[in-house]
Amino acid sequence: MKIIFIGKNYAEHNREMHSEAEKQPVFFLKADSCLHKGHNPFFIPDFSDEVHYEVEIVLRIGKLGRSIQGKFAPRYYDAISVGIDFTARDLQHECKIKGLPWEISKSFDQSAWVGKWIDPAQLKTHENLNFWLKKNDKTVQSGYTHDMIFSPDNIIAFVSQFMTLKTGDLIFTGTPQGVGPVNTNDFITAGIGNETLLHCEIK
Ligand code: MG
């Protein structure tokens, strides 16, 4: 199972990262060992002094597909939720400066959290979904799916040209503005619309 992450998919987030827009989607992978399971807290790894939350809409692939046309993409995901792409921002910054791959900043254990799954049909994904992340009950990220530079259909079409999508693969579709650090004893919740789908205690 692979976990695919889209970068630079919201103009305001690109601005906060001082990052240029891209003409095509940018993606990277996390290992399946990154996926948080069970009810344990998120433990800040000791190799980083600056771990950030990034809330993202997550799609779960429901059937095998390769070179999928955008118009057929909705048939290839069967569940949607919010997730957190935990990022060791200090290590990522060093990797970017050196032009190195950035797995050490992204693909560490427990760095991919996914909330409770929702049936996409229930959510009417063609509508403009509001998704959000609260830190200690304060909203720090609030995004709208209409602000994605590359839509889920575009993303699935693009990624599946390069790699076969398999049942159970996950796609994190990028984070809106408002990313920031987590600290011990923070409590994070995230959701879509009025529904809270994810709880995360930071230790
Ligand atoms: Mg991200």
mmCIF file of N, CA and C in Angstrom, residues 4-83:
data_model
loop_
_atom_site.group_PDB
_atom_site.id
_atom_site.type_symbol
_atom_site.label_atom_id
_atom_site.label_comp_id
_atom_site.label_asym_id
_atom_site.label_seq_id
_atom_site.Cartn_x
_atom_site.Cartn_y
_atom_site.Cartn_z
ATOM 1 N N ILE A 4 0.205 8.608 -1.131
ATOM 2 C CA ILE A 4 0.655 9.634 -2.082
ATOM 3 C C ILE A 4 0.270 11.000 -1.523
ATOM 4 N N PHE A 5 1.190 11.930 -1.588
ATOM 5 C CA PHE A 5 0.941 13.287 -1.073
ATOM 6 C C PHE A 5 1.147 14.300 -2.186
ATOM 7 N N ILE A 6 0.184 15.192 -2.313
ATOM 8 C CA ILE A 6 0.302 16.273 -3.285
ATOM 9 C C ILE A 6 0.852 17.500 -2.557
ATOM 10 N N GLY A 7 1.823 18.152 -3.177
ATOM 11 C CA GLY A 7 2.377 19.390 -2.614
ATOM 12 C C GLY A 7 1.856 20.588 -3.387
ATOM 13 N N LYS A 8 1.977 21.750 -2.804
ATOM 14 C CA LYS A 8 1.724 23.021 -3.510
ATOM 15 C C LYS A 8 0.378 23.062 -4.222
ATOM 16 N N ASN A 9 -0.683 22.659 -3.526
ATOM 17 C CA ASN A 9 -1.977 22.599 -4.224
ATOM 18 C C ASN A 9 -2.927 23.734 -3.849
ATOM 19 N N TYR A 10 -2.440 24.669 -3.033
ATOM 20 C CA TYR A 10 -3.268 25.828 -2.655
ATOM 21 C C TYR A 10 -2.413 27.085 -2.768
ATOM 22 N N ALA A 11 -2.911 28.080 -3.500
ATOM 23 C CA ALA A 11 -2.115 29.286 -3.774
ATOM 24 C C ALA A 11 -1.685 29.984 -2.481
ATOM 25 N N GLU A 12 -2.596 30.078 -1.501
ATOM 26 C CA GLU A 12 -2.244 30.794 -0.261
ATOM 27 C C GLU A 12 -1.156 30.049 0.528
ATOM 28 N N HIS A 13 -1.197 28.715 0.473
ATOM 29 C CA HIS A 13 -0.145 27.939 1.146
ATOM 30 C C HIS A 13 1.186 28.124 0.417
ATOM 31 N N ASN A 14 1.145 28.158 -0.921
ATOM 32 C CA ASN A 14 2.384 28.415 -1.670
ATOM 33 C C ASN A 14 2.990 29.748 -1.227
ATOM 34 N N ARG A 15 2.099 30.739 -1.040
ATOM 35 C CA ARG A 15 2.599 32.054 -0.618
ATOM 36 C C ARG A 15 3.244 31.992 0.763
ATOM 37 N N GLU A 16 2.582 31.280 1.712
ATOM 38 C CA GLU A 16 3.159 31.248 3.066
ATOM 39 C C GLU A 16 4.495 30.483 3.088
ATOM 40 N N MET A 17 4.675 29.567 2.110
ATOM 41 C CA MET A 17 5.941 28.810 2.047
ATOM 42 C C MET A 17 6.952 29.488 1.110
ATOM 43 N N HIS A 18 6.598 30.667 0.564
ATOM 44 C CA HIS A 18 7.444 31.379 -0.406
ATOM 45 C C HIS A 18 7.808 30.455 -1.568
ATOM 46 N N SER A 19 6.790 29.780 -2.069
ATOM 47 C CA SER A 19 7.001 28.739 -3.063
ATOM 48 C C SER A 19 6.242 29.093 -4.344
ATOM 49 N N GLU A 20 6.856 28.799 -5.481
ATOM 50 C CA GLU A 20 6.245 29.095 -6.779
ATOM 51 C C GLU A 20 5.169 28.065 -7.123
ATOM 52 N N ALA A 21 4.155 28.497 -7.875
ATOM 53 C CA ALA A 21 3.136 27.550 -8.367
ATOM 54 C C ALA A 21 3.763 26.649 -9.428
ATOM 55 N N GLU A 22 3.192 25.473 -9.600
ATOM 56 C CA GLU A 22 3.692 24.526 -10.608
ATOM 57 C C GLU A 22 2.634 24.329 -11.688
ATOM 58 N N LYS A 23 3.096 23.938 -12.886
ATOM 59 C CA LYS A 23 2.162 23.734 -13.997
ATOM 60 C C LYS A 23 1.476 22.386 -13.934
ATOM 61 N N GLN A 24 2.074 21.461 -13.221
ATOM 62 C CA GLN A 24 1.451 20.141 -13.051
ATOM 63 C C GLN A 24 1.581 19.719 -11.587
ATOM 64 N N PRO A 25 0.749 18.769 -11.140
ATOM 65 C CA PRO A 25 0.801 18.393 -9.726
ATOM 66 C C PRO A 25 2.191 17.909 -9.317
ATOM 67 N N VAL A 26 2.541 18.190 -8.058
ATOM 68 C CA VAL A 26 3.798 17.701 -7.484
ATOM 69 C C VAL A 26 3.402 16.641 -6.473
ATOM 70 N N PHE A 27 4.019 15.472 -6.546
ATOM 71 C CA PHE A 27 3.669 14.488 -5.534
ATOM 72 C C PHE A 27 4.891 13.767 -4.991
ATOM 73 N N PHE A 28 4.713 13.230 -3.783
ATOM 74 C CA PHE A 28 5.760 12.413 -3.154
ATOM 75 C C PHE A 28 5.054 11.310 -2.378
ATOM 76 N N LEU A 29 5.815 10.329 -1.900
ATOM 77 C CA LEU A 29 5.223 9.183 -1.203
ATOM 78 C C LEU A 29 5.683 9.123 0.243
ATOM 79 N N LYS A 30 4.819 8.562 1.082
ATOM 80 C CA LYS A 30 5.247 8.135 2.412
ATOM 81 C C LYS A 30 5.107 6.613 2.461
ATOM 82 N N ALA A 31 5.932 5.982 3.288
ATOM 83 C CA ALA A 31 5.874 4.524 3.461
ATOM 84 C C ALA A 31 4.607 4.143 4.227
ATOM 85 N N ASP A 32 4.184 2.887 4.084
ATOM 86 C CA ASP A 32 2.970 2.471 4.808
ATOM 87 C C ASP A 32 3.192 2.456 6.326
ATOM 88 N N SER A 33 4.451 2.403 6.746
ATOM 89 C CA SER A 33 4.753 2.460 8.191
ATOM 90 C C SER A 33 4.482 3.841 8.794
ATOM 91 N N CYS A 34 4.175 4.826 7.952
ATOM 92 C CA CYS A 34 3.853 6.174 8.452
ATOM 93 C C CYS A 34 2.429 6.267 8.964
ATOM 94 N N LEU A 35 1.606 5.331 8.559
ATOM 95 C CA LEU A 35 0.179 5.448 8.852
ATOM 96 C C LEU A 35 -0.097 5.199 10.332
ATOM 97 N N HIS A 36 -0.715 6.166 10.968
ATOM 98 C CA HIS A 36 -1.075 6.019 12.374
ATOM 99 C C HIS A 36 -2.258 5.070 12.502
ATOM 100 N N LYS A 37 -2.144 4.141 13.429
ATOM 101 C CA LYS A 37 -3.246 3.209 13.689
ATOM 102 C C LYS A 37 -3.511 3.170 15.186
ATOM 103 N N GLY A 38 -4.717 2.858 15.552
ATOM 104 C CA GLY A 38 -5.052 2.720 16.973
ATOM 105 C C GLY A 38 -5.317 4.064 17.622
ATOM 106 N N HIS A 39 -5.116 4.104 18.937
ATOM 107 C CA HIS A 39 -5.505 5.306 19.682
ATOM 108 C C HIS A 39 -4.331 5.997 20.349
ATOM 109 N N ASN A 40 -3.122 5.641 19.940
ATOM 110 C CA ASN A 40 -1.961 6.277 20.555
ATOM 111 C C ASN A 40 -1.885 7.752 20.172
ATOM 112 N N PRO A 41 -1.269 8.566 21.038
ATOM 113 C CA PRO A 41 -1.030 9.961 20.671
ATOM 114 C C PRO A 41 0.025 10.057 19.560
ATOM 115 N N PHE A 42 0.191 11.246 19.031
ATOM 116 C CA PHE A 42 1.325 11.515 18.143
ATOM 117 C C PHE A 42 2.492 11.929 19.037
ATOM 118 N N PHE A 43 3.588 11.177 18.948
ATOM 119 C CA PHE A 43 4.777 11.499 19.736
ATOM 120 C C PHE A 43 5.733 12.315 18.868
ATOM 121 N N ILE A 44 6.059 13.513 19.319
ATOM 122 C CA ILE A 44 6.975 14.359 18.542
ATOM 123 C C ILE A 44 8.326 13.649 18.483
ATOM 124 N N PRO A 45 8.842 13.380 17.279
ATOM 125 C CA PRO A 45 10.107 12.636 17.192
ATOM 126 C C PRO A 45 11.270 13.477 17.704
ATOM 127 N N ASP A 46 12.251 12.805 18.315
ATOM 128 C CA ASP A 46 13.338 13.601 18.918
ATOM 129 C C ASP A 46 14.348 14.112 17.893
ATOM 130 N N PHE A 47 14.195 13.737 16.621
ATOM 131 C CA PHE A 47 15.137 14.249 15.610
ATOM 132 C C PHE A 47 14.705 15.597 15.032
ATOM 133 N N SER A 48 13.574 16.125 15.494
ATOM 134 C CA SER A 48 13.118 17.409 14.952
ATOM 135 C C SER A 48 12.742 18.373 16.075
ATOM 136 N N ASP A 49 13.032 19.657 15.841
ATOM 137 C CA ASP A 49 12.612 20.696 16.801
ATOM 138 C C ASP A 49 11.425 21.481 16.272
ATOM 139 N N GLU A 50 10.936 21.090 15.089
ATOM 140 C CA GLU A 50 9.832 21.866 14.514
ATOM 141 C C GLU A 50 8.946 20.965 13.648
ATOM 142 N N VAL A 51 8.028 20.273 14.296
ATOM 143 C CA VAL A 51 7.088 19.440 13.542
ATOM 144 C C VAL A 51 5.806 20.233 13.319
ATOM 145 N N HIS A 52 5.377 20.276 12.074
ATOM 146 C CA HIS A 52 4.163 21.016 11.710
ATOM 147 C C HIS A 52 3.009 20.073 11.400
ATOM 148 N N TYR A 53 1.792 20.527 11.667
ATOM 149 C CA TYR A 53 0.584 19.868 11.157
ATOM 150 C C TYR A 53 0.288 20.431 9.761
ATOM 151 N N GLU A 54 -0.290 19.611 8.899
ATOM 152 C CA GLU A 54 -0.832 20.057 7.604
ATOM 153 C C GLU A 54 -2.130 19.286 7.414
ATOM 154 N N VAL A 55 -3.263 19.945 7.466
ATOM 155 C CA VAL A 55 -4.530 19.230 7.261
ATOM 156 C C VAL A 55 -4.816 19.106 5.760
ATOM 157 N N GLU A 56 -5.301 17.947 5.357
ATOM 158 C CA GLU A 56 -5.535 17.710 3.923
ATOM 159 C C GLU A 56 -6.770 16.834 3.728
ATOM 160 N N ILE A 57 -7.451 17.018 2.628
ATOM 161 C CA ILE A 57 -8.505 16.076 2.235
ATOM 162 C C ILE A 57 -7.816 14.799 1.731
ATOM 163 N N VAL A 58 -8.297 13.638 2.190
ATOM 164 C CA VAL A 58 -7.677 12.356 1.821
ATOM 165 C C VAL A 58 -8.694 11.510 1.063
ATOM 166 N N LEU A 59 -8.226 10.890 -0.011
ATOM 167 C CA LEU A 59 -9.053 9.975 -0.806
ATOM 168 C C LEU A 59 -8.515 8.565 -0.652
ATOM 169 N N ARG A 60 -9.410 7.595 -0.556
ATOM 170 C CA ARG A 60 -8.981 6.191 -0.504
ATOM 171 C C ARG A 60 -9.327 5.531 -1.834
ATOM 172 N N ILE A 61 -8.308 4.952 -2.454
ATOM 173 C CA ILE A 61 -8.517 4.299 -3.759
ATOM 174 C C ILE A 61 -9.303 2.998 -3.561
ATOM 175 N N GLY A 62 -10.337 2.832 -4.382
ATOM 176 C CA GLY A 62 -11.248 1.691 -4.216
ATOM 177 C C GLY A 62 -11.077 0.606 -5.257
ATOM 178 N N LYS A 63 -10.318 0.887 -6.321
ATOM 179 C CA LYS A 63 -10.037 -0.181 -7.292
ATOM 180 C C LYS A 63 -8.774 0.124 -8.092
ATOM 181 N N LEU A 64 -8.244 -0.946 -8.630
ATOM 182 C CA LEU A 64 -6.993 -0.856 -9.381
ATOM 183 C C LEU A 64 -7.173 0.002 -10.642
ATOM 184 N N GLY A 65 -6.227 0.875 -10.906
ATOM 185 C CA GLY A 65 -6.336 1.669 -12.124
ATOM 186 C C GLY A 65 -5.011 2.239 -12.570
ATOM 187 N N ARG A 66 -4.882 2.369 -13.879
ATOM 188 C CA ARG A 66 -3.664 2.929 -14.459
ATOM 189 C C ARG A 66 -4.077 3.839 -15.613
ATOM 190 N N SER A 67 -3.380 4.961 -15.790
ATOM 191 C CA SER A 67 -3.717 5.940 -16.832
ATOM 192 C C SER A 67 -5.223 6.233 -16.848
ATOM 193 N N ILE A 68 -5.723 6.624 -15.714
ATOM 194 C CA ILE A 68 -7.161 6.880 -15.546
ATOM 195 C C ILE A 68 -7.494 8.263 -16.129
ATOM 196 N N GLN A 69 -8.537 8.316 -16.928
ATOM 197 C CA GLN A 69 -8.962 9.630 -17.438
ATOM 198 C C GLN A 69 -9.665 10.401 -16.321
ATOM 199 N N GLY A 70 -9.458 11.710 -16.310
ATOM 200 C CA GLY A 70 -10.035 12.542 -15.254
ATOM 201 C C GLY A 70 -11.532 12.338 -15.094
ATOM 202 N N LYS A 71 -12.226 12.202 -16.209
ATOM 203 C CA LYS A 71 -13.691 12.096 -16.120
ATOM 204 C C LYS A 71 -14.131 10.799 -15.427
ATOM 205 N N PHE A 72 -13.252 9.802 -15.413
ATOM 206 C CA PHE A 72 -13.595 8.538 -14.737
ATOM 207 C C PHE A 72 -13.018 8.446 -13.324
ATOM 208 N N ALA A 73 -12.250 9.457 -12.939
ATOM 209 C CA ALA A 73 -11.537 9.393 -11.650
ATOM 210 C C ALA A 73 -12.462 9.155 -10.448
ATOM 211 N N PRO A 74 -13.671 9.770 -10.406
ATOM 212 C CA PRO A 74 -14.530 9.544 -9.227
ATOM 213 C C PRO A 74 -14.861 8.066 -8.987
ATOM 214 N N ARG A 75 -14.773 7.239 -10.025
ATOM 215 C CA ARG A 75 -15.045 5.805 -9.843
ATOM 216 C C ARG A 75 -13.929 5.099 -9.090
ATOM 217 N N TYR A 76 -12.791 5.759 -8.963
ATOM 218 C CA TYR A 76 -11.611 5.082 -8.400
ATOM 219 C C TYR A 76 -11.353 5.388 -6.929
ATOM 220 N N TYR A 77 -12.178 6.244 -6.326
ATOM 221 C CA TYR A 77 -12.033 6.381 -4.863
ATOM 222 C C TYR A 77 -13.375 6.131 -4.204
ATOM 223 N N ASP A 78 -13.298 5.432 -3.076
ATOM 224 C CA ASP A 78 -14.550 4.994 -2.441
ATOM 225 C C ASP A 78 -14.751 5.585 -1.058
ATOM 226 N N ALA A 79 -13.804 6.390 -0.596
ATOM 227 C CA ALA A 79 -13.963 6.995 0.720
ATOM 228 C C ALA A 79 -13.137 8.277 0.776
ATOM 229 N N ILE A 80 -13.605 9.179 1.632
ATOM 230 C CA ILE A 80 -12.946 10.480 1.755
ATOM 231 C C ILE A 80 -12.884 10.839 3.239
ATOM 232 N N SER A 81 -11.834 11.553 3.607
ATOM 233 C CA SER A 81 -11.740 12.013 4.997
ATOM 234 C C SER A 81 -10.770 13.197 5.040
ATOM 235 N N VAL A 82 -10.440 13.609 6.248
ATOM 236 C CA VAL A 82 -9.332 14.548 6.412
ATOM 237 C C VAL A 82 -8.166 13.777 7.015
ATOM 238 N N GLY A 83 -6.979 14.279 6.784
ATOM 239 C CA GLY A 83 -5.797 13.656 7.370
ATOM 240 C C GLY A 83 -4.792 14.731 7.734
#
